[in-house]
XYZ file of C-alpha atoms in Angstrom:
516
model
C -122.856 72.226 122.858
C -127.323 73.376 122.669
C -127.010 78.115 124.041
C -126.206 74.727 123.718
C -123.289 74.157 121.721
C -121.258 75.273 118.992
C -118.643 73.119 121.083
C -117.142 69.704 121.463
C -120.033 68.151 122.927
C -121.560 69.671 121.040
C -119.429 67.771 118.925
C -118.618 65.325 121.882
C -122.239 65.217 122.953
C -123.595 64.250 120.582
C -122.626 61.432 122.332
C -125.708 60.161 123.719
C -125.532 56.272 125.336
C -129.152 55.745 125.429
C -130.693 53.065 126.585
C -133.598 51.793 125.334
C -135.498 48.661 123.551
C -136.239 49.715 119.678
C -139.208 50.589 118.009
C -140.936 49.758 114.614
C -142.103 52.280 112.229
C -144.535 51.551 109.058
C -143.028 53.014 105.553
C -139.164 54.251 107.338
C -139.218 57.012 105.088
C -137.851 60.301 105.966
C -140.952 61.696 105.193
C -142.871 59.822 107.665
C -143.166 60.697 111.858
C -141.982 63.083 114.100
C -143.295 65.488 116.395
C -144.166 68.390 114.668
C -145.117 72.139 115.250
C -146.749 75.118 113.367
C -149.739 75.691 111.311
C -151.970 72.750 110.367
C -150.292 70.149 107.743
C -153.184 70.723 105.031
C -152.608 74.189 104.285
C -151.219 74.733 100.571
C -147.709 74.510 100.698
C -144.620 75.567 98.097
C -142.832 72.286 97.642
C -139.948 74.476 95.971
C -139.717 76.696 98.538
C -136.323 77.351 100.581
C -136.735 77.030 104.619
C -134.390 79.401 106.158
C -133.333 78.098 109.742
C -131.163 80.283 112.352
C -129.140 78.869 114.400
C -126.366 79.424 116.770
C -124.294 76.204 115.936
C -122.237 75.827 113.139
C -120.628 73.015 112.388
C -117.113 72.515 113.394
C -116.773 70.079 110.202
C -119.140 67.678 108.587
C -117.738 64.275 109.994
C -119.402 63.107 113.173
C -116.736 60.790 114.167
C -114.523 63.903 113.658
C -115.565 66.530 116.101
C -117.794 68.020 113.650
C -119.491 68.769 116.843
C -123.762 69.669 117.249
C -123.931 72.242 114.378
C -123.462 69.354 112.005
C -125.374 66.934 113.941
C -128.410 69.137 113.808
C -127.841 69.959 110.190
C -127.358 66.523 108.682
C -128.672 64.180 111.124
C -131.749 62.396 108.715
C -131.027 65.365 106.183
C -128.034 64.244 104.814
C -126.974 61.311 106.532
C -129.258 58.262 107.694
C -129.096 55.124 109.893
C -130.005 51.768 110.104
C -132.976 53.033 113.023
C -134.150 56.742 113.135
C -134.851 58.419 116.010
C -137.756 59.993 116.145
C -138.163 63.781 117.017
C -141.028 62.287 120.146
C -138.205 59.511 121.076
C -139.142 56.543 119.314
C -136.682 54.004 117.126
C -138.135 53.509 114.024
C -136.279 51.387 111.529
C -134.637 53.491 108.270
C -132.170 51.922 106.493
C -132.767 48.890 108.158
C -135.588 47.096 106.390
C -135.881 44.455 109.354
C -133.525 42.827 111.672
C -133.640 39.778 114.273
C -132.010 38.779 117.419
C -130.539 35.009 118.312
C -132.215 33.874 121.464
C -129.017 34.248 123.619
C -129.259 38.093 122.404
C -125.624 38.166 121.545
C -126.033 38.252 117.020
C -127.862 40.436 115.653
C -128.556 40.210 111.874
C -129.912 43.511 109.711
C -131.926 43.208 106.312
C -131.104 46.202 104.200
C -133.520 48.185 102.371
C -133.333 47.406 98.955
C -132.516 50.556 96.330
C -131.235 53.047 97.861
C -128.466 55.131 96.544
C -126.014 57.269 97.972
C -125.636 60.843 96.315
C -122.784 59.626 94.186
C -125.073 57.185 92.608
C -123.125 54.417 94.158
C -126.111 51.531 95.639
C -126.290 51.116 99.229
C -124.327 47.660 100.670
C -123.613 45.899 103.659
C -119.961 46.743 103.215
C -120.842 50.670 103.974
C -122.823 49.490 106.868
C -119.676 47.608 107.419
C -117.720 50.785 107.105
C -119.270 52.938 108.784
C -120.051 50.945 112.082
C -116.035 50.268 112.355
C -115.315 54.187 111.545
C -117.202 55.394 114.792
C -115.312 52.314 116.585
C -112.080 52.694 115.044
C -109.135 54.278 116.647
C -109.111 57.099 115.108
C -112.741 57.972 116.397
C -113.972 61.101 118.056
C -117.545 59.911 118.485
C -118.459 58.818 122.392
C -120.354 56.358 120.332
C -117.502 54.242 119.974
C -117.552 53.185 123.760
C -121.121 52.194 123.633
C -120.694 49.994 120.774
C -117.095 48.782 122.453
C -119.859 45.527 122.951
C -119.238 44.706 119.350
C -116.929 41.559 118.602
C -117.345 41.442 114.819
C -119.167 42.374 111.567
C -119.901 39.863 108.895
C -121.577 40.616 105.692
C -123.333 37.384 103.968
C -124.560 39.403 101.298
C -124.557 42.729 99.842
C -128.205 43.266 101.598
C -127.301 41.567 105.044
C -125.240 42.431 107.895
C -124.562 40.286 111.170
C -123.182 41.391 114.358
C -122.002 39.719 116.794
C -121.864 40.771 120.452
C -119.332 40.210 123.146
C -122.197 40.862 125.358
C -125.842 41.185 125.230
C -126.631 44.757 125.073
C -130.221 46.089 124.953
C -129.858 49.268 123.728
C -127.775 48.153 120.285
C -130.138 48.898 118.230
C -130.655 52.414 119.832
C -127.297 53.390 120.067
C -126.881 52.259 115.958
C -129.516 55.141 115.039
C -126.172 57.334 115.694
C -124.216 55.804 113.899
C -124.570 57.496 109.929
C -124.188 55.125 107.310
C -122.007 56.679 104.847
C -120.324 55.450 100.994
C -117.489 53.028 101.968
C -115.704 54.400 99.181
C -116.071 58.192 100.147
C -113.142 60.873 100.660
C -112.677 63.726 102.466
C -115.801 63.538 104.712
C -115.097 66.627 106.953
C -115.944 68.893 103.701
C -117.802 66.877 101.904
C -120.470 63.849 102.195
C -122.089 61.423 100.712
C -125.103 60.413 102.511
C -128.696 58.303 101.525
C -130.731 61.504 103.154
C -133.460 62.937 101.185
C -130.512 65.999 100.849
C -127.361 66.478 99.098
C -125.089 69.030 100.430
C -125.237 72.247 98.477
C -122.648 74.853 99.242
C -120.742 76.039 103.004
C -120.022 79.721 103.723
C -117.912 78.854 106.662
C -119.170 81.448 109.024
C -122.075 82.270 107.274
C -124.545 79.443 105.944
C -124.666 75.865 105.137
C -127.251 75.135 102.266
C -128.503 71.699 101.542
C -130.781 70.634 98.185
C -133.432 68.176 98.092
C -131.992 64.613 96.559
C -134.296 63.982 92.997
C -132.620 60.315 93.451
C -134.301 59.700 97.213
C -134.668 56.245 97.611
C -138.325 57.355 100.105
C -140.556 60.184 100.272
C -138.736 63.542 98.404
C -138.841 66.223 101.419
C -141.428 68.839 100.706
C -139.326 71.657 100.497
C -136.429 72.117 97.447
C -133.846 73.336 99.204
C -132.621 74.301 103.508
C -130.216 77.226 104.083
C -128.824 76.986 107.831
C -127.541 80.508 108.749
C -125.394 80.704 111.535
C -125.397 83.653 114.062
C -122.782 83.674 116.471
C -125.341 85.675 119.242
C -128.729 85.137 120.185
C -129.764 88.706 119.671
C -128.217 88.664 115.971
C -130.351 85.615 115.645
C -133.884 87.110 116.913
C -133.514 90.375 114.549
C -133.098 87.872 111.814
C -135.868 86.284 112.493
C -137.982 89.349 113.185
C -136.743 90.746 109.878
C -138.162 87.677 108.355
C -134.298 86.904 107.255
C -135.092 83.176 109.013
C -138.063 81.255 108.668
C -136.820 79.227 111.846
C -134.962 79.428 114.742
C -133.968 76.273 115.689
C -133.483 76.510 119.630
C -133.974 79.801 121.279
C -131.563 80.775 123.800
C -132.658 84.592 124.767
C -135.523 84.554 126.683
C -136.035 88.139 126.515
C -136.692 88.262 123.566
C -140.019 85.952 123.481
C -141.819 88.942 124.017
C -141.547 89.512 120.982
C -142.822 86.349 119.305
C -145.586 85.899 121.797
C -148.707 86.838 121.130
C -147.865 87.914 117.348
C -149.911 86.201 114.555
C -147.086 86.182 112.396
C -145.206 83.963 114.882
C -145.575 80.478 117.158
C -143.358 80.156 119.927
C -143.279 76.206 120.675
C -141.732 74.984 124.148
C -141.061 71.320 123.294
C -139.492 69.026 125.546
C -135.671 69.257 126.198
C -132.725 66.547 126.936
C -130.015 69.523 127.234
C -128.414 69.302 130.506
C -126.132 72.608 131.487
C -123.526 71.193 133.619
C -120.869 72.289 136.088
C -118.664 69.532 135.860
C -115.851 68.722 137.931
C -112.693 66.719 137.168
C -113.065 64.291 139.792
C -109.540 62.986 139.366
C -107.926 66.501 140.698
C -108.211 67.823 144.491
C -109.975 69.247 145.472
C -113.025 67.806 143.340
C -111.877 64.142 144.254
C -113.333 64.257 147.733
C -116.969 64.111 147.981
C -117.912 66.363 150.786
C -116.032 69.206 148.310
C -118.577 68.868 145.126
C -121.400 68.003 147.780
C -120.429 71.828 148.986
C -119.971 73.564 145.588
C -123.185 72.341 144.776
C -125.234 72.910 147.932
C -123.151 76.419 148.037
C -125.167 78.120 143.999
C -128.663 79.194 144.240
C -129.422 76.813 140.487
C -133.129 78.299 141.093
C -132.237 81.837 141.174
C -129.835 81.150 138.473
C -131.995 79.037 136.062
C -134.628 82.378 136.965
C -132.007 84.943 136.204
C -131.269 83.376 132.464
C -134.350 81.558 131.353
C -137.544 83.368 133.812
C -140.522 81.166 133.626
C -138.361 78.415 131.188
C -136.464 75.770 132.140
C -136.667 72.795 134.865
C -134.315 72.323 138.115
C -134.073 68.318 137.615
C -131.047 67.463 140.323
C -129.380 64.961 138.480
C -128.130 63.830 134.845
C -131.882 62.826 134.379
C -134.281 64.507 132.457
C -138.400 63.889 133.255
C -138.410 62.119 129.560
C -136.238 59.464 130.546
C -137.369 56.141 132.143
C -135.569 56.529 135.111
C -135.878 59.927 136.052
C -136.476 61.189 139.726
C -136.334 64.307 141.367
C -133.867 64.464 143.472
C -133.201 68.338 143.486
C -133.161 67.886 147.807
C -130.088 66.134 147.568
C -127.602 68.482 147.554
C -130.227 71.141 148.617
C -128.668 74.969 148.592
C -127.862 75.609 151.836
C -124.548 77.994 152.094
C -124.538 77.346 155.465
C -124.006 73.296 155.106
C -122.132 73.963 152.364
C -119.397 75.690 155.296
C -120.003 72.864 156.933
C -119.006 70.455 154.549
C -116.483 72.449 153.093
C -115.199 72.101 157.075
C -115.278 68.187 157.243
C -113.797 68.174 154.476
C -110.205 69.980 155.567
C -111.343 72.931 153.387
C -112.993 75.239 155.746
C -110.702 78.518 154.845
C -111.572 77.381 151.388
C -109.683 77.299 147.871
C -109.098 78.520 144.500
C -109.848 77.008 141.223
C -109.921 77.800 137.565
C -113.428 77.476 135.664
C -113.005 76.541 131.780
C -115.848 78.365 130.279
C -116.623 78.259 126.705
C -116.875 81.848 125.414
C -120.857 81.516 123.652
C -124.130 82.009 125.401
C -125.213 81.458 128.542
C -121.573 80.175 130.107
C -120.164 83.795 130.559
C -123.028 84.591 132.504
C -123.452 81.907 134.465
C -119.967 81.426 135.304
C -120.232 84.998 136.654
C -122.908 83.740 138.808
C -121.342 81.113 139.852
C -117.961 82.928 141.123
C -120.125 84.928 143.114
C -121.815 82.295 144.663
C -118.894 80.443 145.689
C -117.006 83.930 147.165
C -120.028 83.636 149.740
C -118.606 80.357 151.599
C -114.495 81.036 151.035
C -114.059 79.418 147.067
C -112.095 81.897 145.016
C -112.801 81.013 141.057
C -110.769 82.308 138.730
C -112.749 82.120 135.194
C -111.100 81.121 132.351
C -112.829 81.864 128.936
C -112.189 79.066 126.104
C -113.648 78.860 122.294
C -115.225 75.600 121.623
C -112.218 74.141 119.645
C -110.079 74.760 122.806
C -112.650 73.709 124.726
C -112.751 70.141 122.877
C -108.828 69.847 123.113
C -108.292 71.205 126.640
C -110.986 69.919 128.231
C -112.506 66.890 126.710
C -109.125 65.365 124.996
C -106.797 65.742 127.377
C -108.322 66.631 130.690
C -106.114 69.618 131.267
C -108.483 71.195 134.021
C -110.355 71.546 137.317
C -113.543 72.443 136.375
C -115.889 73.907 133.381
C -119.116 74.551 132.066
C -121.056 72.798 129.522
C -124.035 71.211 127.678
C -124.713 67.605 127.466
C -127.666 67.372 125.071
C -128.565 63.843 124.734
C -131.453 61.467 126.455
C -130.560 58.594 128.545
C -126.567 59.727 129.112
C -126.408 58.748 132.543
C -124.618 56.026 131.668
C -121.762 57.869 131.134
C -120.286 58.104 135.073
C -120.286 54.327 134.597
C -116.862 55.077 132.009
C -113.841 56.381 134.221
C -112.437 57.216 131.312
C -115.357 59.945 130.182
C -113.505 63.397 130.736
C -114.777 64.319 134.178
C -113.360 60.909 135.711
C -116.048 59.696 137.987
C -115.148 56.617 139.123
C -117.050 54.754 141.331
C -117.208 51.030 141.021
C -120.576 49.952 142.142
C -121.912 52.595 139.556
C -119.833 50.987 136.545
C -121.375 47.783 137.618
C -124.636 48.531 137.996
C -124.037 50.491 134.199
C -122.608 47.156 132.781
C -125.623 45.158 134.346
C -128.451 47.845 133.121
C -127.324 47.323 129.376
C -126.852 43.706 129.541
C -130.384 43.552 131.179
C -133.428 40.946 129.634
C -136.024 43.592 130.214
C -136.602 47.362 129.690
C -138.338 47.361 133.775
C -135.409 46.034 134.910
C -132.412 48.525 133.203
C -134.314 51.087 134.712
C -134.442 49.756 138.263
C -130.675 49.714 137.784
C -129.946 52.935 136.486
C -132.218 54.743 138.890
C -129.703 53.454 141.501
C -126.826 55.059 139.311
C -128.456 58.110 138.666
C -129.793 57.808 142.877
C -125.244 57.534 143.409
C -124.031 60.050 141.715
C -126.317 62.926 142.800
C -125.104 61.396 146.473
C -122.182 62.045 144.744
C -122.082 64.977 143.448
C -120.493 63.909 140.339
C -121.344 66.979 138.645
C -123.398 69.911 139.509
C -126.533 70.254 137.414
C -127.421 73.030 137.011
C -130.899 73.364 135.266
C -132.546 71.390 132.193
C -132.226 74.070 129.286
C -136.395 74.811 127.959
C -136.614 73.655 124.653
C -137.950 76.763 122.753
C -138.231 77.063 118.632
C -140.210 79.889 117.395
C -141.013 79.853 113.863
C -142.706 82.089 111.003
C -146.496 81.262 111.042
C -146.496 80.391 107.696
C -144.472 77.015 108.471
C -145.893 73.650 109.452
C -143.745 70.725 109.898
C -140.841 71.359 111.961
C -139.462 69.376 114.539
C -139.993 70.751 118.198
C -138.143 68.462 120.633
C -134.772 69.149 119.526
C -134.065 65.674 121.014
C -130.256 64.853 121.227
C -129.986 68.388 119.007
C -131.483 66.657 115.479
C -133.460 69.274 113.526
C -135.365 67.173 110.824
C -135.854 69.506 107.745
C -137.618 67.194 104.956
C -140.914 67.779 106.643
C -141.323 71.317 106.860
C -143.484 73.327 104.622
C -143.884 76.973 103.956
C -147.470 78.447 102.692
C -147.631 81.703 100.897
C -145.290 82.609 98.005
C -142.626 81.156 96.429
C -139.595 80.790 98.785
């Protein structure tokens, strides 16, 4: 998942434990903030016009606790669906649904003042009972949302009155609020939620061409300010070149994330086009199961790691694009470092290590690869890379839904490929349980510690040190930081350009020029 993701995490990764103090915004509108590119916000603008976005990532289904995956994520995250805090497209926690809230001195209740009239799309009013709900459904059992781990921390929901909600904590945990801009506040009372929705966005779901297009229609009963288009058709493209002649036939407005970089040439340097490079979160991973020899011994992932060229390969897909970062840690996150010299690439060391490690005539393995751009590719690269110091690989290519099952359910492999899209996700080697089964205790701890910490300067002390262990590790491979590229028609202002955590906020975007 983000060519990111039409997977699981996709699905899974939208995931994203961050870790981080909260923010205040002024009116918590969806209208209001974000990072935005194209041309200048004044120009005249059709507020009935229809925005037609590309993309490569479908949903899976429209429930987020469901493995609906990063196609609906992108498509319905502050569209359709809102939260208690929004995340904003430069990083910063405004509150949304949340009018206000307050914390008890010993940090462990929090209580939430709801905005008052706001509707759902049903008509039904917004309570604390579907704040209620929908906490408890990304907890529940039943939950496919790595969300549910980091709000494990809650010990119980009480609801005082229909506009306030109090949490309780079984810990202190300073990135609550944070992690609750996930969580999508939807009708208590609603069915069927991976076809349907019913959401307080500034968007109603329209119609879903399963394979084709997902349409959404601007909400007349918007509780904040109406988005400034009428109506959003996602079309999905299952290729990146597919994608680019849409947009070059002027069949897309849009493209949400660009993921051929051969075809910028293109866009560049056309007036009828801006190419934006925005910041990116996207991780591409080669993650090992650390439970299964030989990826449970150090010195073995220390060796895979040092034995792929990640700058030739990040050159090879992406050219001038793209960052070598080292680690799980991208520059935007408080406690980044670069610490691409710890596992240098050095074939010869990796021999070496390979060696110490009772491996020197070397092994097989199988590499799950999901079956969309770049993973075929690089996984091609990577096999040949390994051939050079003894590993045989034996690729193995997956769709996303068997990707999600095999791989991230039931942890039915050796190693794989994939994106992990969202800021401050380090935290996940402190969870054993997390499908690649890291486990190393003083990293849990120093996980538990960061979240239950009084200050923002001293979480990131903490998970410096984590993020510091697991490259010494070698927990994963990582293998570049994916550029975050959306090119868009000239004639469109308003668009988010981050991409953060795979969020594409439509109710801002405007198109000049004729009627759409």
């Amino acid at each position: 998942m983000n060519s990111k993701t039409t997977s699981l995490i996709g699905a899974a990764l939208v995931l994203a434990l961050a870790l981080t103090g909260c923010g205040s915004g002024s009116s918590g509108s969806a209208g209001s903030s974000a990072s935005t590119g194209g041309a200048g916000a004044t120009a005249a603008y059709d507020p009935d016009a229809t925005i037609e976005i590309g993309s490569l990532y479908e949903p899976q289904n429209l429930d987020n606790t469901a493995g609906g995956g990063q196609g609906v994520t992108e498509a319905f995250n502050g569209n359709v669906y809102e939260s208690l805090f929004r995340l904003t497209d430069d990083g910063k926690v405004e509150s949304l649904l949340a009018k206000d809230h307050t914390v008890s001195k010993d940090g462990l209740t929090y209580t939430f003042t709801l905005r008052s009239g706001v509707k759902f799309h049903s008509g039904k009013p917004l309570t604390s009972a579907d704040v209620k709900y929908s906490i408890e459904k990304v907890t529940g059992p039943d939950s496919q949302s790595a969300r549910k781990s980091s709000l494990s921390v809650i010990k119980s929901i009480d609801t005082p009155d229909d506009s306030t909600v109090t949490v309780k904590l079984s810990s202190k945990s300073i990135s609550l609020v944070y992690n609750l801009s996930y969580v999508w506040i939807v009708n208590s009372q609603a069915k069927s939620l991976t076809t349907t929705e019913d959401g307080t966005g500034p968007y109603t779901l329209g119609t879903w061409k399963r394979g084709s297009s997902l349409t959404l229609e601007r909400f007349p009963g918007y509780w904040g300010t109406p988005a400034t288009n009428k109506q959003v058709v996602f079309h999905y493209f299952t290729d990146a070149t597919a994608l680019n002649n849409a947009l070059l036939t002027k069949a897309v407005d849009v493209v949400t994330s660009e993921q051929s970089p051969d075809a910028l040439a293109n866009f560049e340097n056309n007036g009828d086009y801006k190419v934006n490079n925005g910041q990116s979160t996207t991780k591409l991973l080669l993650a090992f199961n650390d439970r299964k020899a030989p990826f449970d011994k150090v010195l073995v992932r220390k060796a895979i790691t040092s034995s792929i060229d990640n700058k030739k390969l990040l050159s090879s897909i992406w050219g001038k694009y793209g960052t070598l970062i080292g680690s799980m840690v991208p520059p935007t996150d408080p406690w980044y470092e670069d610490l691409t010299t710890v596992n240098p690439y050095d074939p010869n060391l990796a021999k070496k290590e390979l060696a110490e490690a009772g491996y020197g005539s070397g092994f097989s393995f199988t590499l799950d690869t999901p079956n969309y751009d770049p993973h075929p590719t690089v996984a091609t690269f990577v096999k040949s890379e390994l051939a050079k110091v003894g590993i045989t690989v034996n690729i193995n290519v997956i769709t996303a839904d068997e990707w999600y099952t095999k791989v991230y359910k039931n942890r039915d492999f050796a190693a794989t490929l994939q994106e992990h899209v969202n800021d401050r996700d380090v935290v996940w080697y402190g969870n054993p349980d997390f499908y690649w089964g890291y486990d190393n205790p003083q990293v849990t701890k120093w996980v538990e510690q960061a979240e239950q910490s009084d200050t923002a300067d001293g979480q990131t002390e903490l998970l410096k040190k984590v993020n510091q262990q697991i490259a010494a590790d070698a927990a994963s491979d990582w293998l570049y930081l994916y550029p975050q590229i959306v090119v868009a028609s000239s004639s469109l202002s308003g668009y988010p350009v981050n991409g953060l955590n795979s969020q594409f906020y439509a109710y801002g975007i405007k198109k000049s020029g004729g009627r759409g």
